[in-house]
Amino acid sequence: MVSNKQQSGRIKYIDGLRGICALIVVMSHFMVAFFPSSYWGASLPSHTLYNLDTYLAQSPLSLFYAGNYAVCIFFIISGFVLSKNYYANNQKINKLATTRYLRLCIPILFSTLIIFIFMKFSIFKSIQASNITGSIWLQNLYNFNPNFGDMLKVTLFDVFFLGSGKYNTVLWMMSILFYGSFLTIFITMLWSNIKNRHIIYLILGIIFFKLNKIYYISFILGIVLSDLDTNHKNIINKITGNLYCMFMIILGIYLGCYPTGITPTNTFYSWLNIGEQSYLIYHILGAFMVVLGVICCKKIQIILSKTIFQYLGKLSFSIFLVHIIILSSFSCNIFIKVWNLTQRYQFSFIISFIPSIIIIIGFSHLFYKLIEQNLNKMVSKTYDKFFL
């Protein structure tokens, strides 16, 4: 494989992929807020010429805002990276497991505290903007009276153990990430070195499927990829090649764009419909194929290791946490003002969207530098002092 690891041991191309996925999640929320028919189809208002946003809802072109697909890639990456860390250094995985809650919880607490303050001072204008956009999702965002004690309870407990996104809607998946991380560590420590372990992975995948906990299959697939990349280089080498890799990535993207908000009726995806869980199955399978394709393709690894993608990867968690704050406040405020002045929908969106992205990146940079980076250093030093 190419030399794509930083001095810290982080896998550079995986960080780059993580950064791209963070942007896709941001785009998904802007689209569902301002172009709701691009997610829910014709059941909600279209805001483009010839109803193009409605057609996007069932098109592979929805890749740039395929938020659930990006989350599935996040989950597979998490399983991949955690199990790779175990193979590389058993002590490191102990540290990651012990500090996992604090590393996630404290940045989340800062984000929900900001949201609480914004709600108290009525800075969010998401409900007012929804009257123009017709977005049900935007209408339900922060449509309640905040309470400080409730905010603390939701942040410290409900987010991680009940999957609550009450104060920050993106946190619906945090309990899956939290449980999935420990599931990855448990599986890797227990079975990573035994013969025929892939039978166990298969059995576990079937169990989670039967329990309707399909997202957790992503973490198992991440373990499988890590196992292949670490212990079965011969298999990776056999499928390494631009043609094979590009085929896997293109097919993975196609599956990953399977509609989330509606049942497909067009020729792109209707033939794939196998029930209401179709989108989950195809998003996870598509995510697996893309990550496998990236692992096998040196050229794509080099691209994802570029500085811009590394920067986005570094900020990915901060971007994930803060973009809803900017969208619900600045973006909605500017959109409403420009709309009231011009009555031009797409113009109003562009005027609000472009500076919003700049502010999201800038705010995420500050959030990372002031909170996330300092927190990681503090938690690491505390762990080393008490447990090493």
mmCIF file of C-alpha atoms in Angstrom:
data_model
loop_
_atom_site.group_PDB
_atom_site.id
_atom_site.type_symbol
_atom_site.label_atom_id
_atom_site.label_comp_id
_atom_site.label_asym_id
_atom_site.label_seq_id
_atom_site.Cartn_x
_atom_site.Cartn_y
_atom_site.Cartn_z
ATOM 1 C CA MET A 1 0.000 0.000 0.000
ATOM 2 C CA VAL A 2 1.034 3.621 -0.416
ATOM 3 C CA SER A 3 2.637 5.549 2.366
ATOM 4 C CA ASN A 4 -0.443 7.273 3.656
ATOM 5 C CA LYS A 5 -0.033 7.386 7.421
ATOM 6 C CA GLN A 6 0.751 10.436 9.467
ATOM 7 C CA GLN A 7 3.263 10.393 12.280
ATOM 8 C CA SER A 8 0.393 9.950 14.738
ATOM 9 C CA GLY A 9 -0.509 6.678 13.042
ATOM 10 C CA ARG A 10 -3.718 8.028 11.540
ATOM 11 C CA ILE A 11 -4.598 6.712 8.107
ATOM 12 C CA LYS A 12 -4.519 9.772 5.895
ATOM 13 C CA TYR A 13 -6.820 8.598 3.136
ATOM 14 C CA ILE A 14 -9.404 7.476 5.704
ATOM 15 C CA ASP A 15 -9.280 10.936 7.300
ATOM 16 C CA GLY A 16 -9.793 12.451 3.844
ATOM 17 C CA LEU A 17 -12.810 10.228 3.210
ATOM 18 C CA ARG A 18 -14.189 11.189 6.614
ATOM 19 C CA GLY A 19 -13.895 14.875 5.687
ATOM 20 C CA ILE A 20 -15.844 14.380 2.453
ATOM 21 C CA CYS A 21 -18.563 12.508 4.339
ATOM 22 C CA ALA A 22 -18.869 15.381 6.832
ATOM 23 C CA LEU A 23 -19.539 17.789 3.947
ATOM 24 C CA ILE A 24 -22.132 15.403 2.496
ATOM 25 C CA VAL A 25 -23.953 15.399 5.844
ATOM 26 C CA VAL A 26 -23.914 19.223 5.842
ATOM 27 C CA MET A 27 -25.302 19.289 2.303
ATOM 28 C CA SER A 28 -28.003 16.772 3.200
ATOM 29 C CA HIS A 29 -29.367 19.080 5.887
ATOM 30 C CA PHE A 30 -29.296 22.138 3.633
ATOM 31 C CA MET A 31 -31.171 20.198 0.952
ATOM 32 C CA VAL A 32 -33.771 18.755 3.311
ATOM 33 C CA ALA A 33 -34.275 22.235 4.806
ATOM 34 C CA PHE A 34 -34.481 24.332 1.630
ATOM 35 C CA PHE A 35 -35.330 21.775 -1.089
ATOM 36 C CA PRO A 36 -37.442 19.226 0.810
ATOM 37 C CA SER A 37 -38.749 17.485 -2.317
ATOM 38 C CA SER A 38 -35.156 16.420 -3.058
ATOM 39 C CA TYR A 39 -35.565 14.092 -0.064
ATOM 40 C CA TRP A 40 -39.309 13.377 0.227
ATOM 41 C CA GLY A 41 -40.162 13.655 -3.462
ATOM 42 C CA ALA A 42 -43.354 15.152 -4.864
ATOM 43 C CA SER A 43 -45.161 15.030 -1.493
ATOM 44 C CA LEU A 44 -43.432 18.325 -0.555
ATOM 45 C CA PRO A 45 -42.960 21.579 -2.500
ATOM 46 C CA SER A 46 -40.450 21.791 -5.348
ATOM 47 C CA HIS A 47 -38.353 24.943 -5.643
ATOM 48 C CA THR A 48 -36.562 24.391 -8.948
ATOM 49 C CA LEU A 49 -37.340 24.718 -12.625
ATOM 50 C CA TYR A 50 -39.132 21.641 -14.045
ATOM 51 C CA ASN A 51 -39.220 20.137 -10.524
ATOM 52 C CA LEU A 52 -35.604 19.012 -10.830
ATOM 53 C CA ASP A 53 -35.224 18.699 -7.061
ATOM 54 C CA THR A 54 -38.087 16.185 -7.025
ATOM 55 C CA TYR A 55 -36.326 14.060 -9.625
ATOM 56 C CA LEU A 56 -33.075 14.242 -7.643
ATOM 57 C CA ALA A 57 -34.765 12.345 -4.809
ATOM 58 C CA GLN A 58 -34.610 9.183 -6.929
ATOM 59 C CA SER A 59 -31.370 9.816 -8.796
ATOM 60 C CA PRO A 60 -27.732 8.741 -8.335
ATOM 61 C CA LEU A 61 -26.976 12.483 -8.640
ATOM 62 C CA SER A 62 -28.182 12.779 -5.039
ATOM 63 C CA LEU A 63 -24.717 11.623 -3.966
ATOM 64 C CA PHE A 64 -23.628 15.096 -2.900
ATOM 65 C CA TYR A 65 -26.347 15.187 -0.224
ATOM 66 C CA ALA A 66 -26.739 11.453 0.564
ATOM 67 C CA GLY A 67 -26.502 12.012 4.318
ATOM 68 C CA ASN A 68 -27.543 8.571 5.561
ATOM 69 C CA TYR A 69 -25.102 6.972 3.136
ATOM 70 C CA ALA A 70 -22.312 9.182 4.494
ATOM 71 C CA VAL A 71 -23.236 8.127 8.043
ATOM 72 C CA CYS A 72 -22.944 4.462 7.010
ATOM 73 C CA ILE A 73 -19.457 5.214 5.662
ATOM 74 C CA PHE A 74 -18.652 6.854 9.030
ATOM 75 C CA PHE A 75 -19.732 3.682 10.833
ATOM 76 C CA ILE A 76 -17.659 1.404 8.586
ATOM 77 C CA ILE A 77 -14.667 3.709 8.980
ATOM 78 C CA SER A 78 -15.094 3.581 12.757
ATOM 79 C CA GLY A 79 -15.100 -0.228 12.753
ATOM 80 C CA PHE A 80 -12.136 -0.254 10.377
ATOM 81 C CA VAL A 81 -9.990 2.226 12.324
ATOM 82 C CA LEU A 82 -10.718 0.837 15.791
ATOM 83 C CA SER A 83 -9.882 -2.724 14.772
ATOM 84 C CA LYS A 84 -6.758 -1.512 12.918
ATOM 85 C CA ASN A 85 -5.664 0.158 16.143
ATOM 86 C CA TYR A 86 -6.124 -3.138 17.966
ATOM 87 C CA TYR A 87 -3.971 -4.988 15.444
ATOM 88 C CA ALA A 88 -1.322 -2.268 15.694
ATOM 89 C CA ASN A 89 -1.299 -1.677 19.447
ATOM 90 C CA ASN A 90 -3.425 -3.426 22.094
ATOM 91 C CA GLN A 91 -2.630 -0.739 24.657
ATOM 92 C CA LYS A 92 -3.885 1.976 22.339
ATOM 93 C CA ILE A 93 -7.278 0.294 21.975
ATOM 94 C CA ASN A 94 -7.565 0.145 25.782
ATOM 95 C CA LYS A 95 -6.969 3.882 25.902
ATOM 96 C CA LEU A 96 -9.491 4.567 23.140
ATOM 97 C CA ALA A 97 -12.149 2.476 24.891
ATOM 98 C CA THR A 98 -11.572 4.067 28.297
ATOM 99 C CA THR A 99 -11.653 7.643 27.018
ATOM 100 C CA ARG A 100 -14.342 7.184 24.336
ATOM 101 C CA TYR A 101 -17.222 8.682 26.305
ATOM 102 C CA LEU A 102 -15.348 11.819 27.374
ATOM 103 C CA ARG A 103 -13.869 12.428 23.916
ATOM 104 C CA LEU A 104 -17.357 12.384 22.436
ATOM 105 C CA CYS A 105 -19.390 13.817 25.294
ATOM 106 C CA ILE A 106 -17.561 17.051 26.093
ATOM 107 C CA PRO A 107 -17.576 18.493 22.528
ATOM 108 C CA ILE A 108 -21.225 17.461 22.245
ATOM 109 C CA LEU A 109 -21.973 19.230 25.536
ATOM 110 C CA PHE A 110 -20.420 22.453 24.219
ATOM 111 C CA SER A 111 -22.530 22.221 21.049
ATOM 112 C CA THR A 112 -25.785 21.612 22.924
ATOM 113 C CA LEU A 113 -24.933 24.421 25.371
ATOM 114 C CA ILE A 114 -24.591 26.820 22.423
ATOM 115 C CA ILE A 115 -27.893 25.522 21.044
ATOM 116 C CA PHE A 116 -29.572 26.017 24.435
ATOM 117 C CA ILE A 117 -28.361 29.638 24.587
ATOM 118 C CA PHE A 118 -29.463 30.303 20.992
ATOM 119 C CA MET A 119 -32.903 28.896 21.772
ATOM 120 C CA LYS A 120 -33.233 30.990 24.927
ATOM 121 C CA PHE A 121 -32.453 34.159 22.968
ATOM 122 C CA SER A 122 -34.660 33.126 20.010
ATOM 123 C CA ILE A 123 -31.745 33.248 17.565
ATOM 124 C CA PHE A 124 -32.943 30.221 15.611
ATOM 125 C CA LYS A 125 -35.333 31.009 12.748
ATOM 126 C CA SER A 126 -35.849 27.483 11.443
ATOM 127 C CA ILE A 127 -39.600 27.409 12.092
ATOM 128 C CA GLN A 128 -40.124 30.757 10.326
ATOM 129 C CA ALA A 129 -38.003 29.610 7.380
ATOM 130 C CA SER A 130 -40.005 26.383 7.107
ATOM 131 C CA ASN A 131 -43.114 28.457 6.345
ATOM 132 C CA ILE A 132 -41.354 29.454 3.114
ATOM 133 C CA THR A 133 -39.484 26.236 2.273
ATOM 134 C CA GLY A 134 -42.228 23.785 3.228
ATOM 135 C CA SER A 135 -39.738 21.527 5.002
ATOM 136 C CA ILE A 136 -41.311 19.357 7.706
ATOM 137 C CA TRP A 137 -37.846 18.623 9.065
ATOM 138 C CA LEU A 138 -37.054 22.323 9.435
ATOM 139 C CA GLN A 139 -40.450 22.995 10.996
ATOM 140 C CA ASN A 140 -39.839 20.426 13.731
ATOM 141 C CA LEU A 141 -36.325 21.685 14.480
ATOM 142 C CA TYR A 142 -36.200 23.360 17.914
ATOM 143 C CA ASN A 143 -39.969 23.515 18.155
ATOM 144 C CA PHE A 144 -39.962 23.181 21.959
ATOM 145 C CA ASN A 145 -39.114 25.176 25.084
ATOM 146 C CA PRO A 146 -35.538 24.487 26.232
ATOM 147 C CA ASN A 147 -34.737 23.544 29.795
ATOM 148 C CA PHE A 148 -31.197 23.528 31.171
ATOM 149 C CA GLY A 149 -31.649 20.408 33.298
ATOM 150 C CA ASP A 150 -33.255 18.606 30.379
ATOM 151 C CA MET A 151 -30.417 19.708 28.101
ATOM 152 C CA LEU A 152 -27.833 18.222 30.482
ATOM 153 C CA LYS A 153 -29.766 14.964 30.838
ATOM 154 C CA VAL A 154 -30.218 14.610 27.083
ATOM 155 C CA THR A 155 -26.562 15.412 26.379
ATOM 156 C CA LEU A 156 -24.950 13.295 29.090
ATOM 157 C CA PHE A 157 -27.262 10.290 28.926
ATOM 158 C CA ASP A 158 -29.962 10.230 26.257
ATOM 159 C CA VAL A 159 -27.638 11.028 23.343
ATOM 160 C CA PHE A 160 -25.383 8.059 24.093
ATOM 161 C CA PHE A 161 -27.805 5.498 25.464
ATOM 162 C CA LEU A 162 -31.157 6.365 23.842
ATOM 163 C CA GLY A 163 -30.119 7.949 20.554
ATOM 164 C CA SER A 164 -31.728 11.320 21.248
ATOM 165 C CA GLY A 165 -31.202 14.194 18.804
ATOM 166 C CA LYS A 166 -33.490 16.577 20.681
ATOM 167 C CA TYR A 167 -31.026 19.472 21.018
ATOM 168 C CA ASN A 168 -28.760 18.622 18.101
ATOM 169 C CA THR A 169 -30.586 16.600 15.476
ATOM 170 C CA VAL A 170 -27.407 15.032 14.050
ATOM 171 C CA LEU A 171 -26.895 13.166 17.330
ATOM 172 C CA TRP A 172 -29.586 10.573 16.548
ATOM 173 C CA MET A 173 -26.723 8.324 15.419
ATOM 174 C CA MET A 174 -24.409 8.895 18.381
ATOM 175 C CA SER A 175 -25.713 5.962 20.425
ATOM 176 C CA ILE A 176 -25.131 3.692 17.411
ATOM 177 C CA LEU A 177 -21.585 5.041 17.079
ATOM 178 C CA PHE A 178 -20.999 4.672 20.823
ATOM 179 C CA TYR A 179 -22.342 1.114 21.118
ATOM 180 C CA GLY A 180 -20.818 0.204 17.750
ATOM 181 C CA SER A 181 -17.375 1.305 18.917
ATOM 182 C CA PHE A 182 -17.491 -1.016 21.920
ATOM 183 C CA LEU A 183 -18.986 -3.759 19.785
ATOM 184 C CA THR A 184 -15.977 -3.407 17.470
ATOM 185 C CA ILE A 185 -13.518 -3.538 20.356
ATOM 186 C CA PHE A 186 -15.308 -6.531 21.917
ATOM 187 C CA ILE A 187 -15.399 -8.531 18.672
ATOM 188 C CA THR A 188 -11.799 -7.693 17.798
ATOM 189 C CA MET A 189 -10.397 -8.570 21.209
ATOM 190 C CA LEU A 190 -12.386 -11.805 21.393
ATOM 191 C CA TRP A 191 -12.110 -13.257 17.903
ATOM 192 C CA SER A 192 -9.619 -11.332 15.760
ATOM 193 C CA ASN A 193 -6.924 -14.021 15.988
ATOM 194 C CA ILE A 194 -8.937 -17.227 15.812
ATOM 195 C CA LYS A 195 -9.284 -19.460 12.774
ATOM 196 C CA ASN A 196 -12.446 -19.117 10.658
ATOM 197 C CA ARG A 197 -13.394 -15.901 12.460
ATOM 198 C CA HIS A 198 -15.280 -14.757 9.362
ATOM 199 C CA ILE A 199 -17.968 -17.324 10.200
ATOM 200 C CA ILE A 200 -18.482 -15.498 13.488
ATOM 201 C CA TYR A 201 -18.661 -12.159 11.649
ATOM 202 C CA LEU A 202 -21.319 -13.629 9.356
ATOM 203 C CA ILE A 203 -23.348 -15.034 12.256
ATOM 204 C CA LEU A 204 -23.199 -11.704 14.101
ATOM 205 C CA GLY A 205 -24.308 -9.879 10.960
ATOM 206 C CA ILE A 206 -27.313 -12.196 10.606
ATOM 207 C CA ILE A 207 -28.207 -11.707 14.286
ATOM 208 C CA PHE A 208 -28.162 -7.906 13.994
ATOM 209 C CA PHE A 209 -30.202 -8.110 10.803
ATOM 210 C CA LYS A 210 -32.812 -10.294 12.488
ATOM 211 C CA LEU A 211 -32.890 -7.940 15.495
ATOM 212 C CA ASN A 212 -33.496 -5.027 13.097
ATOM 213 C CA LYS A 213 -30.264 -3.383 14.291
ATOM 214 C CA ILE A 214 -28.952 -3.118 10.768
ATOM 215 C CA TYR A 215 -26.629 -0.143 11.300
ATOM 216 C CA TYR A 216 -24.408 -2.316 13.531
ATOM 217 C CA ILE A 217 -23.592 -4.499 10.550
ATOM 218 C CA SER A 218 -21.541 -1.512 9.334
ATOM 219 C CA PHE A 219 -19.103 -1.936 12.211
ATOM 220 C CA ILE A 220 -18.739 -5.657 11.522
ATOM 221 C CA LEU A 221 -18.000 -4.881 7.872
ATOM 222 C CA GLY A 222 -15.392 -2.366 9.070
ATOM 223 C CA ILE A 223 -13.758 -5.163 11.070
ATOM 224 C CA VAL A 224 -13.801 -7.410 7.994
ATOM 225 C CA LEU A 225 -12.068 -4.699 5.939
ATOM 226 C CA SER A 226 -9.475 -4.182 8.658
ATOM 227 C CA ASP A 227 -8.865 -7.928 8.830
ATOM 228 C CA LEU A 228 -8.407 -8.081 5.046
ATOM 229 C CA ASP A 229 -6.087 -5.073 5.002
ATOM 230 C CA THR A 230 -4.007 -6.360 7.906
ATOM 231 C CA ASN A 231 -3.959 -10.153 7.614
ATOM 232 C CA HIS A 232 -4.947 -10.939 4.034
ATOM 233 C CA LYS A 233 -2.911 -8.628 1.834
ATOM 234 C CA ASN A 234 -2.973 -11.294 -0.864
ATOM 235 C CA ILE A 235 -6.739 -10.809 -1.285
ATOM 236 C CA ILE A 236 -6.367 -7.030 -1.346
ATOM 237 C CA ASN A 237 -3.580 -7.311 -3.905
ATOM 238 C CA LYS A 238 -5.728 -9.513 -6.160
ATOM 239 C CA ILE A 239 -8.447 -6.857 -6.439
ATOM 240 C CA THR A 240 -6.057 -3.920 -6.495
ATOM 241 C CA GLY A 241 -6.333 -2.248 -9.876
ATOM 242 C CA ASN A 242 -7.913 0.887 -11.217
ATOM 243 C CA LEU A 243 -10.622 -0.937 -13.167
ATOM 244 C CA TYR A 244 -11.788 -3.175 -10.315
ATOM 245 C CA CYS A 245 -11.601 -0.366 -7.769
ATOM 246 C CA MET A 246 -13.509 2.122 -9.897
ATOM 247 C CA PHE A 247 -16.195 -0.484 -10.586
ATOM 248 C CA MET A 248 -16.611 -1.117 -6.840
ATOM 249 C CA ILE A 249 -16.690 2.591 -6.046
ATOM 250 C CA ILE A 250 -19.172 3.454 -8.812
ATOM 251 C CA LEU A 251 -21.451 0.540 -7.868
ATOM 252 C CA GLY A 252 -21.113 1.505 -4.196
ATOM 253 C CA ILE A 253 -22.102 5.103 -4.968
ATOM 254 C CA TYR A 254 -25.075 3.915 -7.022
ATOM 255 C CA LEU A 255 -26.325 1.766 -4.126
ATOM 256 C CA GLY A 256 -25.572 4.527 -1.624
ATOM 257 C CA CYS A 257 -27.876 6.927 -3.476
ATOM 258 C CA TYR A 258 -30.887 4.664 -3.032
ATOM 259 C CA PRO A 259 -33.683 7.019 -1.837
ATOM 260 C CA THR A 260 -34.096 7.429 1.910
ATOM 261 C CA GLY A 261 -37.233 9.539 2.239
ATOM 262 C CA ILE A 262 -39.471 7.841 -0.331
ATOM 263 C CA THR A 263 -40.132 4.494 -1.957
ATOM 264 C CA PRO A 264 -38.584 4.668 -5.440
ATOM 265 C CA THR A 265 -40.894 4.514 -8.439
ATOM 266 C CA ASN A 266 -38.520 5.252 -11.328
ATOM 267 C CA THR A 267 -36.278 2.954 -13.343
ATOM 268 C CA PHE A 268 -33.138 3.949 -11.423
ATOM 269 C CA TYR A 269 -34.053 2.229 -8.170
ATOM 270 C CA SER A 270 -37.574 0.734 -8.185
ATOM 271 C CA TRP A 271 -36.220 -2.663 -9.262
ATOM 272 C CA LEU A 272 -34.074 -2.778 -6.109
ATOM 273 C CA ASN A 273 -36.963 -2.279 -3.690
ATOM 274 C CA ILE A 274 -37.108 -5.212 -1.239
ATOM 275 C CA GLY A 275 -39.052 -3.510 1.558
ATOM 276 C CA GLU A 276 -38.936 -0.564 3.920
ATOM 277 C CA GLN A 277 -35.394 -1.355 5.060
ATOM 278 C CA SER A 278 -34.066 -1.301 1.487
ATOM 279 C CA TYR A 279 -32.268 2.014 1.867
ATOM 280 C CA LEU A 280 -30.379 0.812 4.962
ATOM 281 C CA ILE A 281 -29.249 -2.409 3.307
ATOM 282 C CA TYR A 282 -28.093 -0.677 0.130
ATOM 283 C CA HIS A 283 -26.452 2.236 1.932
ATOM 284 C CA ILE A 284 -24.402 -0.119 4.115
ATOM 285 C CA LEU A 285 -23.502 -2.352 1.181
ATOM 286 C CA GLY A 286 -22.607 0.701 -0.923
ATOM 287 C CA ALA A 287 -20.508 2.148 1.895
ATOM 288 C CA PHE A 288 -18.640 -1.157 2.237
ATOM 289 C CA MET A 289 -17.871 -1.208 -1.491
ATOM 290 C CA VAL A 290 -16.622 2.391 -1.509
ATOM 291 C CA VAL A 291 -14.332 1.914 1.503
ATOM 292 C CA LEU A 292 -13.027 -1.359 0.028
ATOM 293 C CA GLY A 293 -12.434 0.407 -3.298
ATOM 294 C CA VAL A 294 -10.514 3.180 -1.557
ATOM 295 C CA ILE A 295 -8.417 0.666 0.402
ATOM 296 C CA CYS A 296 -7.491 -1.061 -2.860
ATOM 297 C CA CYS A 297 -6.858 2.004 -5.043
ATOM 298 C CA LYS A 298 -3.563 3.823 -4.557
ATOM 299 C CA LYS A 299 -4.504 6.721 -6.815
ATOM 300 C CA ILE A 300 -7.620 7.516 -4.821
ATOM 301 C CA GLN A 301 -5.646 7.209 -1.588
ATOM 302 C CA ILE A 302 -3.192 9.816 -2.892
ATOM 303 C CA ILE A 303 -6.067 12.176 -3.740
ATOM 304 C CA LEU A 304 -7.734 11.714 -0.351
ATOM 305 C CA SER A 305 -4.368 12.352 1.342
ATOM 306 C CA LYS A 306 -4.187 15.873 -0.109
ATOM 307 C CA THR A 307 -4.015 18.753 2.364
ATOM 308 C CA ILE A 308 -7.554 20.011 1.760
ATOM 309 C CA PHE A 309 -9.116 16.624 2.512
ATOM 310 C CA GLN A 310 -6.863 16.140 5.538
ATOM 311 C CA TYR A 311 -8.015 19.491 6.862
ATOM 312 C CA LEU A 312 -11.676 18.572 6.396
ATOM 313 C CA GLY A 313 -11.041 15.189 8.004
ATOM 314 C CA LYS A 314 -9.468 16.863 11.016
ATOM 315 C CA LEU A 315 -12.511 19.129 11.388
ATOM 316 C CA SER A 316 -15.088 16.451 10.548
ATOM 317 C CA PHE A 317 -16.448 15.929 14.081
ATOM 318 C CA SER A 318 -16.602 19.672 14.711
ATOM 319 C CA ILE A 319 -18.325 20.239 11.353
ATOM 320 C CA PHE A 320 -20.744 17.486 12.263
ATOM 321 C CA LEU A 321 -21.617 19.145 15.587
ATOM 322 C CA VAL A 322 -21.838 22.830 14.652
ATOM 323 C CA HIS A 323 -23.338 23.008 11.160
ATOM 324 C CA ILE A 324 -26.923 22.695 12.416
ATOM 325 C CA ILE A 325 -26.320 25.725 14.652
ATOM 326 C CA ILE A 326 -25.296 27.849 11.672
ATOM 327 C CA LEU A 327 -28.039 26.484 9.411
ATOM 328 C CA SER A 328 -30.814 27.150 11.937
ATOM 329 C CA SER A 329 -29.600 30.640 12.834
ATOM 330 C CA PHE A 330 -27.520 32.479 10.222
ATOM 331 C CA SER A 331 -28.673 30.569 7.134
ATOM 332 C CA CYS A 332 -32.377 30.763 7.955
ATOM 333 C CA ASN A 333 -32.141 34.404 9.002
ATOM 334 C CA ILE A 334 -30.412 35.487 5.786
ATOM 335 C CA PHE A 335 -32.707 33.347 3.658
ATOM 336 C CA ILE A 336 -35.842 34.911 5.189
ATOM 337 C CA LYS A 337 -34.522 38.471 4.796
ATOM 338 C CA VAL A 338 -33.473 38.034 1.158
ATOM 339 C CA TRP A 339 -36.707 36.219 0.328
ATOM 340 C CA ASN A 340 -38.800 39.016 1.852
ATOM 341 C CA LEU A 341 -36.864 41.565 -0.215
ATOM 342 C CA THR A 342 -36.730 39.730 -3.549
ATOM 343 C CA GLN A 343 -39.319 36.910 -3.548
ATOM 344 C CA ARG A 344 -36.710 34.930 -5.518
ATOM 345 C CA TYR A 345 -36.280 31.514 -3.937
ATOM 346 C CA GLN A 346 -33.098 30.157 -5.508
ATOM 347 C CA PHE A 347 -31.356 33.535 -5.252
ATOM 348 C CA SER A 348 -32.274 33.706 -1.561
ATOM 349 C CA PHE A 349 -30.863 30.232 -1.002
ATOM 350 C CA ILE A 350 -27.557 30.966 -2.759
ATOM 351 C CA ILE A 351 -27.068 34.228 -0.842
ATOM 352 C CA SER A 352 -27.576 32.379 2.441
ATOM 353 C CA PHE A 353 -25.781 29.151 1.512
ATOM 354 C CA ILE A 354 -22.382 30.429 0.304
ATOM 355 C CA PRO A 355 -21.472 32.473 3.402
ATOM 356 C CA SER A 356 -22.982 29.732 5.593
ATOM 357 C CA ILE A 357 -20.448 27.186 4.340
ATOM 358 C CA ILE A 358 -17.608 29.621 5.008
ATOM 359 C CA ILE A 359 -18.912 30.295 8.521
ATOM 360 C CA ILE A 360 -19.395 26.559 9.198
ATOM 361 C CA ILE A 361 -15.769 25.843 8.253
ATOM 362 C CA GLY A 362 -14.508 28.829 10.266
ATOM 363 C CA PHE A 363 -16.607 28.000 13.325
ATOM 364 C CA SER A 364 -15.586 24.334 13.080
ATOM 365 C CA HIS A 365 -11.930 25.386 12.965
ATOM 366 C CA LEU A 366 -12.338 27.403 16.162
ATOM 367 C CA PHE A 367 -14.375 24.626 17.792
ATOM 368 C CA TYR A 368 -11.664 22.108 16.946
ATOM 369 C CA LYS A 369 -8.784 24.300 18.125
ATOM 370 C CA LEU A 370 -10.386 25.570 21.329
ATOM 371 C CA ILE A 371 -12.401 22.549 22.419
ATOM 372 C CA GLU A 372 -11.800 19.285 20.608
ATOM 373 C CA GLN A 373 -7.987 19.503 20.305
ATOM 374 C CA ASN A 374 -7.422 20.728 23.869
ATOM 375 C CA LEU A 375 -9.871 18.160 25.205
ATOM 376 C CA ASN A 376 -8.070 15.282 23.473
ATOM 377 C CA LYS A 377 -4.744 16.418 24.960
ATOM 378 C CA MET A 378 -6.254 16.752 28.439
ATOM 379 C CA VAL A 379 -8.014 13.365 28.317
ATOM 380 C CA SER A 380 -4.877 11.675 26.965
ATOM 381 C CA LYS A 381 -2.664 13.141 29.695
ATOM 382 C CA THR A 382 -5.189 12.187 32.396
ATOM 383 C CA TYR A 383 -5.364 8.615 31.122
ATOM 384 C CA ASP A 384 -1.575 8.323 30.963
ATOM 385 C CA LYS A 385 -1.252 9.659 34.491
ATOM 386 C CA PHE A 386 -3.781 7.335 36.112
ATOM 387 C CA PHE A 387 -3.704 4.186 33.995
ATOM 388 C CA LEU A 388 -0.156 3.852 32.629
#
